[in-house]
Short mmCIF file of C-alpha atoms in Angstrom, two decimals:
data_model
loop_
_atom_site.label_atom_id
_atom_site.label_comp_id
_atom_site.label_asym_id
_atom_site.label_seq_id
_atom_site.Cartn_x
_atom_site.Cartn_y
_atom_site.Cartn_z
CA UNK A 196 65.20 -1.10 56.69
CA UNK A 197 61.49 -1.10 57.99
CA UNK A 198 60.64 2.25 56.00
CA UNK A 199 62.28 0.53 52.77
CA UNK A 200 59.50 -2.09 53.32
CA UNK A 201 56.77 0.27 53.80
CA UNK A 202 57.45 2.10 50.50
CA UNK A 203 57.75 -1.47 48.73
CA UNK A 204 54.32 -2.05 49.77
CA UNK A 205 52.53 1.12 49.29
CA UNK A 206 53.98 1.00 45.94
CA UNK A 207 52.68 -2.98 45.33
CA UNK A 208 49.46 -1.19 46.91
CA UNK A 209 49.27 1.34 43.85
CA UNK A 210 50.28 -0.50 40.93
CA UNK A 211 47.46 -3.07 42.13
CA UNK A 212 44.78 -0.23 42.42
CA UNK A 213 45.80 0.93 39.11
CA UNK A 214 45.60 -1.96 37.38
CA UNK A 215 42.55 -3.18 38.59
CA UNK A 216 41.58 0.38 37.58
CA UNK A 217 42.62 0.29 33.79
CA UNK A 218 41.38 -3.00 33.80
CA UNK A 219 37.73 -1.77 33.73
CA UNK A 220 35.45 -1.38 30.55
CA UNK A 221 35.15 2.08 29.78
CA UNK A 222 31.95 3.69 30.41
CA UNK A 223 29.21 3.08 27.29
CA UNK A 224 28.81 6.25 25.16
CA UNK A 225 25.42 7.91 25.46
CA UNK A 226 23.97 8.67 22.15
CA UNK A 227 21.39 11.01 21.10
CA UNK A 228 19.18 11.50 18.39
CA UNK A 229 17.59 15.05 16.86
CA UNK A 230 14.07 14.99 18.90
CA UNK A 231 11.10 14.32 16.65
CA UNK A 232 9.29 16.76 14.77
CA UNK A 233 5.76 17.66 14.34
CA UNK A 234 4.53 15.76 10.94
CA UNK A 235 1.44 17.84 8.85
CA UNK A 236 0.14 14.91 6.53
CA UNK A 237 -1.83 17.86 4.73
CA UNK A 238 1.44 19.80 3.57
CA UNK A 239 2.09 16.82 1.63
CA UNK A 240 0.14 18.44 -1.23
CA UNK A 241 2.83 21.32 -1.18
CA UNK A 242 5.07 19.53 -3.07
CA UNK A 243 3.42 18.88 -6.55
CA UNK A 244 5.45 22.34 -7.22
CA UNK A 245 8.59 20.06 -7.64
CA UNK A 246 7.01 18.05 -10.66
CA UNK A 247 8.20 19.22 -14.10
CA UNK A 248 5.70 21.12 -16.59
CA UNK A 249 3.36 18.72 -17.93
CA UNK A 250 2.23 16.74 -15.64
CA UNK A 251 -1.17 15.18 -14.74
CA UNK A 252 -1.34 14.72 -10.69
CA UNK A 253 -4.19 12.47 -9.24
CA UNK A 254 -4.71 11.79 -5.60
CA UNK A 255 -3.86 8.87 -4.08
CA UNK A 256 -6.84 6.92 -2.05
CA UNK A 257 -6.93 4.20 0.61
CA UNK A 258 -3.99 2.51 1.59
CA UNK A 259 -0.60 2.49 -0.36
CA UNK A 260 2.77 0.95 -0.42
CA UNK A 261 5.85 0.69 -2.70
CA UNK A 262 4.99 -2.80 -3.16
CA UNK A 263 1.70 -1.56 -4.35
CA UNK A 264 2.84 1.10 -6.97
CA UNK A 265 5.83 -1.37 -8.19
CA UNK A 266 2.77 -3.35 -9.56
CA UNK A 267 2.65 -6.10 -7.35
CA UNK A 268 -1.03 -6.99 -6.49
CA UNK A 269 -2.85 -8.88 -4.01
CA UNK A 270 -1.10 -12.39 -3.25
CA UNK A 271 2.45 -11.00 -3.13
CA UNK A 272 5.45 -13.26 -2.19
CA UNK A 273 8.86 -11.56 -1.29
CA UNK A 274 11.99 -13.59 -0.38
CA UNK A 275 13.45 -13.41 2.36
CA UNK A 276 10.39 -12.46 3.88
CA UNK A 277 11.26 -9.94 6.55
CA UNK A 278 12.26 -7.97 3.43
CA UNK A 279 8.39 -6.86 3.01
CA UNK A 280 8.72 -4.76 5.77
CA UNK A 281 10.76 -2.35 3.51
CA UNK A 282 8.44 -2.64 0.78
CA UNK A 283 5.03 -2.17 2.95
CA UNK A 284 6.42 -0.23 5.94
CA UNK A 285 3.06 0.87 7.36
CA UNK A 286 0.63 -1.75 6.43
CA UNK A 287 -3.12 -0.79 6.08
CA UNK A 288 -2.02 2.61 7.80
CA UNK A 289 -4.01 6.00 7.01
CA UNK A 290 -2.03 7.33 4.28
CA UNK A 291 -2.58 10.63 2.30
CA UNK A 292 -0.86 11.55 -0.85
CA UNK A 293 -0.72 12.14 -4.88
CA UNK A 294 0.72 10.48 -7.96
CA UNK A 295 1.88 12.24 -11.67
CA UNK A 296 2.14 10.71 -14.94
CA UNK A 297 4.71 12.55 -17.36
CA UNK A 298 7.11 11.97 -20.23
CA UNK A 299 9.09 10.97 -17.45
CA UNK A 300 7.35 8.16 -16.02
CA UNK A 301 5.00 8.19 -12.83
CA UNK A 302 5.51 9.71 -9.45
CA UNK A 303 4.15 8.98 -6.54
CA UNK A 304 4.50 10.85 -3.11
CA UNK A 305 2.69 9.42 0.21
CA UNK A 306 2.46 10.00 3.66
CA UNK A 307 1.42 7.21 6.23
CA UNK A 308 0.40 7.19 10.00
CA UNK A 309 1.52 4.87 12.19
CA UNK A 310 4.42 3.09 11.09
CA UNK A 311 6.62 1.32 12.90
CA UNK A 312 10.49 2.15 13.58
CA UNK A 313 12.79 0.77 11.26
CA UNK A 314 14.36 -2.83 12.22
CA UNK A 315 18.40 -1.85 11.59
CA UNK A 316 19.11 -5.42 11.12
CA UNK A 317 17.17 -5.25 7.83
CA UNK A 318 19.81 -3.08 6.14
CA UNK A 319 22.03 -5.98 6.31
CA UNK A 320 19.79 -8.12 5.75
CA UNK A 321 17.74 -7.32 2.69
CA UNK A 322 20.64 -5.82 0.32
CA UNK A 323 18.71 -7.67 -2.54
CA UNK A 324 15.83 -10.16 -2.27
CA UNK A 325 13.30 -10.85 -4.49
CA UNK A 326 9.02 -10.43 -5.03
CA UNK A 327 6.76 -11.71 -7.21
CA UNK A 328 3.09 -11.46 -7.38
CA UNK A 329 0.87 -13.34 -10.21
CA UNK A 330 2.70 -12.95 -13.49
CA UNK A 331 5.03 -9.95 -12.25
CA UNK A 332 8.31 -11.03 -10.44
CA UNK A 333 11.35 -8.69 -9.52
CA UNK A 334 14.30 -7.77 -7.82
CA UNK A 335 14.95 -5.34 -5.61
CA UNK A 336 18.26 -3.71 -4.32
CA UNK A 337 19.27 -1.96 -1.63
CA UNK A 338 20.81 1.74 -2.96
CA UNK A 339 22.13 4.70 -1.30
CA UNK A 340 19.61 7.12 0.34
CA UNK A 341 19.35 10.49 1.04
CA UNK A 342 20.93 12.12 4.69
CA UNK A 343 17.90 13.76 6.12
CA UNK A 344 18.33 15.42 9.98
CA UNK A 345 15.97 13.49 12.26
CA UNK A 346 15.17 10.43 10.23
CA UNK A 347 16.03 6.83 9.06
CA UNK A 348 16.23 6.91 5.13
CA UNK A 349 16.18 3.71 2.74
CA UNK A 350 16.50 3.44 -0.59
CA UNK A 351 15.72 0.84 -3.21
CA UNK A 352 15.61 0.01 -7.11
CA UNK A 353 13.88 -2.56 -8.13
CA UNK A 354 13.61 -3.81 -11.48
CA UNK A 355 9.85 -5.58 -12.58
CA UNK A 356 9.30 -8.30 -15.30
CA UNK A 357 5.28 -9.05 -16.37
CA UNK A 358 4.50 -11.98 -18.68
CA UNK A 359 1.54 -11.34 -20.51
CA UNK A 360 -0.64 -13.33 -23.38
CA UNK A 361 1.69 -14.90 -25.87
CA UNK A 362 4.45 -14.89 -23.29
CA UNK A 363 5.52 -11.06 -24.00
CA UNK A 364 7.32 -9.62 -21.20
CA UNK A 365 6.92 -5.76 -20.45
CA UNK A 366 9.42 -4.40 -18.16
CA UNK A 367 9.32 -1.74 -15.40
CA UNK A 368 11.77 0.28 -13.54
CA UNK A 369 10.92 2.02 -9.99
CA UNK A 370 13.37 4.20 -7.70
CA UNK A 371 11.86 4.17 -3.97
CA UNK A 372 13.20 6.16 -1.11
CA UNK A 373 11.79 6.27 2.27
CA UNK A 374 11.96 8.44 5.51
CA UNK A 375 11.14 7.13 8.57
CA UNK A 376 9.97 10.26 10.61
CA UNK A 377 8.56 8.80 13.88
CA UNK A 378 5.26 8.04 14.29
CA UNK A 379 4.99 8.97 10.15
CA UNK A 380 6.48 7.67 7.19
CA UNK A 381 7.21 9.09 3.86
CA UNK A 382 8.15 7.37 0.66
CA UNK A 383 8.98 8.99 -2.98
CA UNK A 384 9.01 6.64 -6.17
CA UNK A 385 9.52 7.02 -9.65
CA UNK A 386 8.38 4.03 -11.74
CA UNK A 387 10.11 4.17 -15.63
CA UNK A 388 9.51 2.09 -18.87
CA UNK A 389 13.00 0.95 -19.36
CA UNK A 390 11.78 0.62 -23.21
CA UNK A 391 10.60 4.49 -23.41
CA UNK A 392 12.32 7.01 -25.48
CA UNK A 393 12.02 10.03 -23.26
CA UNK A 394 14.35 9.99 -20.63
CA UNK A 395 13.26 9.13 -17.40
CA UNK A 396 13.30 11.56 -13.97
CA UNK A 397 15.50 8.56 -12.43
CA UNK A 398 16.71 7.82 -8.73
CA UNK A 399 18.07 11.50 -8.24
CA UNK A 400 14.76 13.18 -8.83
CA UNK A 401 13.00 10.49 -6.67
CA UNK A 402 16.16 10.96 -3.96
CA UNK A 403 15.84 14.64 -4.33
CA UNK A 404 11.91 14.70 -4.12
CA UNK A 405 11.98 12.88 -0.52
CA UNK A 406 13.92 15.26 0.90
CA UNK A 407 11.77 18.22 -0.16
CA UNK A 408 8.75 15.99 0.94
CA UNK A 409 10.06 15.64 4.30
CA UNK A 410 10.98 19.54 4.33
CA UNK A 411 7.45 20.10 3.41
CA UNK A 412 5.77 17.79 5.79
CA UNK A 413 7.64 19.29 9.08
CA UNK A 414 6.52 22.98 7.27
#
């Protein structure tokens, strides 16, 4: 009958429309991040109170980078080369901070301005890499970093060896945690001597100090 043919045509059209609509990819999800928050570099001085008793504090002058406080001087080489961005996140930037030495090692707390954003690809490409300068060489391994709202964070553990006169080797270990804060970057490093009789402050202290540092800078 004519009306049966019409029903079949309408049904076919409905199925075709459904297939066409269902076959479209879903709309991309909108992702949001916490809005940038003001950073006050002068507030980095407040973090000194988080040190254990007995630490001697001095100011950090001039450009500073994790690579430098790890003990790698001018002419350093990184393999693969792109990983240098994690060890020197704000080259030639103006910095502010301090260092402190005590029984558990040397602590560096630094904030720099004009830092570029972290390239997420580096987190996959730089799980482990090497660095060398002069008589010093080392291996850097990416480790878990603390989660901080509105910031990208990176953790690095560095083991370095320096060959001195007569072939004697000295060793050091550094735990570094970095937070990218929009137009600023802050890092905390604890350098320790693996052969020391004193227990090092270690990664847990450095990680927690970064969280407190960011809180102070935003305060």
